[in-house]
PDB file of C-alpha atoms in Angstrom:
ATOM      1  CA  UNK A  17      -0.208  -0.331   0.478  1.00 80.00           C
ATOM      2  CA  UNK A  18       2.762   2.320   0.403  1.00 84.00           C
ATOM      3  CA  UNK A  19       4.471   2.042  -2.253  1.00 91.00           C
ATOM      4  CA  UNK A  20       1.232   2.960  -4.163  1.00 91.00           C
ATOM      5  CA  UNK A  21       1.086   6.065  -2.449  1.00 89.00           C
ATOM      6  CA  UNK A  22       4.500   6.692  -2.795  1.00 91.00           C
ATOM      7  CA  UNK A  23       3.894   6.246  -6.908  1.00 93.00           C
ATOM      8  CA  UNK A  24       0.801   8.286  -6.322  1.00 91.00           C
ATOM      9  CA  UNK A  25       2.511  10.711  -4.833  1.00 91.00           C
ATOM     10  CA  UNK A  26       5.105  10.981  -7.705  1.00 94.00           C
ATOM     11  CA  UNK A  27       2.691  10.993 -10.432  1.00 94.00           C
ATOM     12  CA  UNK A  28       0.997  14.059  -8.522  1.00 93.00           C
ATOM     13  CA  UNK A  29       4.190  15.810  -8.056  1.00 94.00           C
ATOM     14  CA  UNK A  30       4.784  15.274 -12.054  1.00 95.00           C
ATOM     15  CA  UNK A  31       1.329  16.092 -13.626  1.00 94.00           C
ATOM     16  CA  UNK A  32       2.042  19.455 -11.438  1.00 95.00           C
ATOM     17  CA  UNK A  33       5.047  20.363 -12.659  1.00 95.00           C
ATOM     18  CA  UNK A  34       4.525  19.021 -16.374  1.00 96.00           C
ATOM     19  CA  UNK A  35       1.086  20.753 -16.400  1.00 95.00           C
ATOM     20  CA  UNK A  36       2.401  24.158 -15.118  1.00 96.00           C
ATOM     21  CA  UNK A  37       4.791  23.807 -17.891  1.00 96.00           C
ATOM     22  CA  UNK A  38       2.255  23.414 -20.323  1.00 95.00           C
ATOM     23  CA  UNK A  39       0.563  26.159 -18.663  1.00 94.00           C
ATOM     24  CA  UNK A  40       3.141  28.633 -19.162  1.00 94.00           C
ATOM     25  CA  UNK A  41       3.338  28.175 -22.787  1.00 93.00           C
ATOM     26  CA  UNK A  42       0.230  28.266 -23.396  1.00 91.00           C
ATOM     27  CA  UNK A  43      -0.323  31.792 -21.604  1.00 90.00           C
ATOM     28  CA  UNK A  44       3.171  33.218 -22.868  1.00 91.00           C
ATOM     29  CA  UNK A  45       2.059  31.785 -26.671  1.00 89.00           C
ATOM     30  CA  UNK A  46      -1.025  33.526 -25.859  1.00 87.00           C
ATOM     31  CA  UNK A  47       0.490  36.922 -25.239  1.00 87.00           C
ATOM     32  CA  UNK A  48       2.904  36.662 -28.270  1.00 89.00           C
ATOM     33  CA  UNK A  49      -0.195  35.444 -30.618  1.00 87.00           C
ATOM     34  CA  UNK A  50      -1.760  38.461 -30.012  1.00 85.00           C
ATOM     35  CA  UNK A  51       0.738  40.842 -29.792  1.00 87.00           C
ATOM     36  CA  UNK A  52       1.169  39.779 -33.677  1.00 88.00           C
ATOM     37  CA  UNK A  53      -2.906  39.868 -34.250  1.00 84.00           C
ATOM     38  CA  UNK A  54      -3.423  36.314 -34.208  1.00 83.00           C
ATOM     39  CA  UNK A  55      -5.815  34.995 -32.228  1.00 76.00           C
ATOM     40  CA  UNK A  56      -6.642  31.677 -30.738  1.00 79.00           C
ATOM     41  CA  UNK A  57      -8.841  31.820 -27.747  1.00 78.00           C
ATOM     42  CA  UNK A  58      -9.047  28.264 -27.004  1.00 84.00           C
ATOM     43  CA  UNK A  59      -4.902  29.133 -25.292  1.00 84.00           C
ATOM     44  CA  UNK A  60      -7.096  31.156 -22.430  1.00 84.00           C
ATOM     45  CA  UNK A  61      -9.608  28.107 -21.735  1.00 86.00           C
ATOM     46  CA  UNK A  62      -6.560  25.523 -21.809  1.00 89.00           C
ATOM     47  CA  UNK A  63      -4.544  27.888 -19.715  1.00 89.00           C
ATOM     48  CA  UNK A  64      -7.710  27.632 -16.752  1.00 89.00           C
ATOM     49  CA  UNK A  65      -8.421  24.331 -17.183  1.00 91.00           C
ATOM     50  CA  UNK A  66      -4.804  23.398 -16.352  1.00 93.00           C
ATOM     51  CA  UNK A  67      -4.253  26.601 -13.879  1.00 94.00           C
ATOM     52  CA  UNK A  68      -7.057  24.939 -11.856  1.00 94.00           C
ATOM     53  CA  UNK A  69      -5.548  21.136 -11.478  1.00 95.00           C
ATOM     54  CA  UNK A  70      -2.108  22.840 -11.155  1.00 96.00           C
ATOM     55  CA  UNK A  71      -3.066  24.752  -8.182  1.00 95.00           C
ATOM     56  CA  UNK A  72      -5.366  22.547  -6.903  1.00 94.00           C
ATOM     57  CA  UNK A  73      -3.364  19.674  -7.161  1.00 94.00           C
ATOM     58  CA  UNK A  74       0.060  21.705  -6.007  1.00 94.00           C
ATOM     59  CA  UNK A  75      -1.764  22.693  -2.893  1.00 94.00           C
ATOM     60  CA  UNK A  76      -1.592  19.035  -1.820  1.00 93.00           C
ATOM     61  CA  UNK A  77       2.271  18.302  -2.906  1.00 94.00           C
ATOM     62  CA  UNK A  78       2.871  21.494  -0.954  1.00 93.00           C
ATOM     63  CA  UNK A  79       0.313  19.818   2.450  1.00 92.00           C
ATOM     64  CA  UNK A  80       1.749  16.503   2.478  1.00 91.00           C
ATOM     65  CA  UNK A  81       5.735  18.261   1.794  1.00 90.00           C
ATOM     66  CA  UNK A  82       4.926  20.423   4.929  1.00 85.00           C
ATOM     67  CA  UNK A  83       5.888  23.146   3.178  1.00 82.00           C
ATOM     68  CA  UNK A  84       2.366  25.323   3.530  1.00 79.00           C
ATOM     69  CA  UNK A  85       2.155  28.287   6.026  1.00 77.00           C
ATOM     70  CA  UNK A  86       2.134  26.954  10.425  1.00 79.00           C
ATOM     71  CA  UNK A  87       1.936  29.250  12.853  1.00 77.00           C
ATOM     72  CA  UNK A  88       3.159  28.083  16.196  1.00 78.00           C
ATOM     73  CA  UNK A  89       3.455  31.182  18.082  1.00 80.00           C
ATOM     74  CA  UNK A  90       1.200  29.542  21.097  1.00 82.00           C
ATOM     75  CA  UNK A  91       1.894  26.083  20.720  1.00 85.00           C
ATOM     76  CA  UNK A  92       6.047  25.951  20.220  1.00 85.00           C
ATOM     77  CA  UNK A  93       5.855  26.544  24.483  1.00 89.00           C
ATOM     78  CA  UNK A  94       3.344  24.028  25.503  1.00 90.00           C
ATOM     79  CA  UNK A  95       5.003  20.547  26.056  1.00 90.00           C
ATOM     80  CA  UNK A  96       5.204  17.940  23.335  1.00 88.00           C
ATOM     81  CA  UNK A  97       2.599  15.833  24.308  1.00 87.00           C
ATOM     82  CA  UNK A  98       0.026  18.929  24.072  1.00 90.00           C
ATOM     83  CA  UNK A  99       1.865  19.937  20.892  1.00 89.00           C
ATOM     84  CA  UNK A 100       1.134  16.778  19.455  1.00 91.00           C
ATOM     85  CA  UNK A 101      -3.137  16.239  20.219  1.00 92.00           C
ATOM     86  CA  UNK A 102      -3.119  20.054  18.734  1.00 91.00           C
ATOM     87  CA  UNK A 103      -1.406  18.966  15.571  1.00 91.00           C
ATOM     88  CA  UNK A 104      -3.854  16.345  15.821  1.00 93.00           C
ATOM     89  CA  UNK A 105      -7.463  17.723  16.980  1.00 94.00           C
ATOM     90  CA  UNK A 106      -5.616  20.788  13.518  1.00 93.00           C
ATOM     91  CA  UNK A 107      -5.484  17.557  11.279  1.00 95.00           C
ATOM     92  CA  UNK A 108      -8.652  16.114  12.061  1.00 96.00           C
ATOM     93  CA  UNK A 109     -10.203  19.799  11.310  1.00 96.00           C
ATOM     94  CA  UNK A 110      -8.983  20.570   8.084  1.00 95.00           C
ATOM     95  CA  UNK A 111      -9.848  16.224   7.266  1.00 97.00           C
ATOM     96  CA  UNK A 112     -13.186  17.295   7.980  1.00 97.00           C
ATOM     97  CA  UNK A 113     -12.607  20.563   5.831  1.00 97.00           C
ATOM     98  CA  UNK A 114     -11.423  18.572   2.588  1.00 96.00           C
ATOM     99  CA  UNK A 115     -14.370  15.601   2.826  1.00 97.00           C
ATOM    100  CA  UNK A 116     -17.113  18.428   2.685  1.00 97.00           C
ATOM    101  CA  UNK A 117     -15.131  20.263  -0.186  1.00 96.00           C
ATOM    102  CA  UNK A 118     -15.071  17.067  -1.491  1.00 96.00           C
ATOM    103  CA  UNK A 119     -18.690  16.487  -1.151  1.00 97.00           C
ATOM    104  CA  UNK A 120     -19.827  19.818  -2.516  1.00 96.00           C
ATOM    105  CA  UNK A 121     -17.070  20.019  -5.193  1.00 94.00           C
ATOM    106  CA  UNK A 122     -18.765  16.631  -6.806  1.00 95.00           C
ATOM    107  CA  UNK A 123     -22.728  18.136  -6.397  1.00 94.00           C
ATOM    108  CA  UNK A 124     -21.081  21.532  -8.236  1.00 93.00           C
ATOM    109  CA  UNK A 125     -19.099  18.983 -11.022  1.00 91.00           C
ATOM    110  CA  UNK A 126     -22.583  17.450 -11.493  1.00 92.00           C
ATOM    111  CA  UNK A 127     -24.291  20.601 -11.587  1.00 90.00           C
ATOM    112  CA  UNK A 128     -21.973  22.014 -14.599  1.00 86.00           C
ATOM    113  CA  UNK A 129     -21.951  18.826 -16.689  1.00 84.00           C
ATOM    114  CA  UNK A 130     -23.754  20.804 -19.452  1.00 85.00           C
ATOM    115  CA  UNK A 131     -21.813  23.733 -19.248  1.00 86.00           C
ATOM    116  CA  UNK A 132     -19.127  23.834 -21.579  1.00 84.00           C
ATOM    117  CA  UNK A 133     -16.001  26.758 -22.767  1.00 83.00           C
ATOM    118  CA  UNK A 134     -16.734  29.180 -24.923  1.00 81.00           C
ATOM    119  CA  UNK A 135     -14.309  27.770 -27.387  1.00 81.00           C
ATOM    120  CA  UNK A 136     -13.703  24.253 -26.552  1.00 82.00           C
ATOM    121  CA  UNK A 137     -16.338  21.387 -27.001  1.00 86.00           C
ATOM    122  CA  UNK A 138     -15.113  19.974 -23.001  1.00 87.00           C
ATOM    123  CA  UNK A 139     -17.959  20.403 -20.238  1.00 88.00           C
ATOM    124  CA  UNK A 140     -16.803  22.576 -17.390  1.00 86.00           C
ATOM    125  CA  UNK A 141     -16.627  20.455 -14.850  1.00 88.00           C
ATOM    126  CA  UNK A 142     -12.888  18.996 -16.109  1.00 90.00           C
ATOM    127  CA  UNK A 143     -12.015  22.369 -13.402  1.00 90.00           C
ATOM    128  CA  UNK A 144     -14.189  21.997 -10.970  1.00 91.00           C
ATOM    129  CA  UNK A 145     -13.124  18.085 -10.854  1.00 94.00           C
ATOM    130  CA  UNK A 146      -9.927  19.417  -9.913  1.00 94.00           C
ATOM    131  CA  UNK A 147     -11.066  20.357  -6.694  1.00 94.00           C
ATOM    132  CA  UNK A 148     -12.684  17.416  -6.170  1.00 95.00           C
ATOM    133  CA  UNK A 149      -9.586  15.088  -6.657  1.00 95.00           C
ATOM    134  CA  UNK A 150      -6.842  17.320  -4.657  1.00 95.00           C
ATOM    135  CA  UNK A 151      -9.726  17.267  -2.032  1.00 96.00           C
ATOM    136  CA  UNK A 152     -10.083  14.276  -2.089  1.00 96.00           C
ATOM    137  CA  UNK A 153      -5.869  13.349  -2.594  1.00 95.00           C
ATOM    138  CA  UNK A 154      -5.321  16.184   0.755  1.00 95.00           C
ATOM    139  CA  UNK A 155      -7.729  13.889   2.735  1.00 96.00           C
ATOM    140  CA  UNK A 156      -5.777  10.804   1.786  1.00 95.00           C
ATOM    141  CA  UNK A 157      -2.638  13.168   2.457  1.00 94.00           C
ATOM    142  CA  UNK A 158      -3.756  14.592   5.616  1.00 95.00           C
ATOM    143  CA  UNK A 159      -5.676  10.937   6.769  1.00 95.00           C
ATOM    144  CA  UNK A 160      -1.251   9.653   6.350  1.00 94.00           C
ATOM    145  CA  UNK A 161      -0.239  12.530   8.600  1.00 93.00           C
ATOM    146  CA  UNK A 162      -2.419  12.037  11.538  1.00 94.00           C
ATOM    147  CA  UNK A 163      -1.565   8.105  11.430  1.00 92.00           C
ATOM    148  CA  UNK A 164       1.876   9.239  11.337  1.00 91.00           C
ATOM    149  CA  UNK A 165       1.078  11.731  14.621  1.00 91.00           C
ATOM    150  CA  UNK A 166       0.004   9.293  16.313  1.00 91.00           C
ATOM    151  CA  UNK A 167       2.540   5.839  15.328  1.00 89.00           C
ATOM    152  CA  UNK A 168       5.029   8.834  16.722  1.00 84.00           C
ATOM    153  CA  UNK A 169       2.878  10.573  19.593  1.00 80.00           C
ATOM    154  CA  UNK A 170       5.038   8.364  22.394  1.00 78.00           C
ATOM    155  CA  UNK A 171       8.944   9.794  20.823  1.00 74.00           C
ATOM    156  CA  UNK A 172       7.934  13.168  21.893  1.00 52.00           C
ATOM    157  CA  UNK A 173       7.590  12.632  25.096  1.00 54.00           C
ATOM    158  CA  UNK A 174      10.997  10.268  24.928  1.00 50.00           C
ATOM    159  CA  UNK A 175      12.390  13.327  23.807  1.00 51.00           C
ATOM    160  CA  UNK A 176      11.620  15.790  26.403  1.00 45.00           C
TER     161      UNK A 176
END
């Protein structure tokens, strides 16, 4: 199971990297073409689609690797065991929020299934699905963080 999760994490990071490069190329290419008085309207729609996928999946990559901002102004003075309890509580809240986002994201994707992009014959719900996939992925990452925190709970007390 761990190998599948590791493979999934690497694939998600690769998709984010390739998507970001494509996003930059599309936006830059669109600007060059607009300067030359040529218009390719589908560039902007595809860039919007890539932006949503890259940003939401990138948020999960950042969350998994501990690259998001954390404020420990008060909790750093607590004993290690209390810090772990607070961390588990915060992770539980984040898990609840990601599950709620997943639920309402699925509903939104279903509602938007008939709407299409202006210049592309693909459903706009693909943008909404990025939120669903990313919130599901963040839920898995949060569960993994909770499990690791519980497994290493006594390590904090041994170090103190």
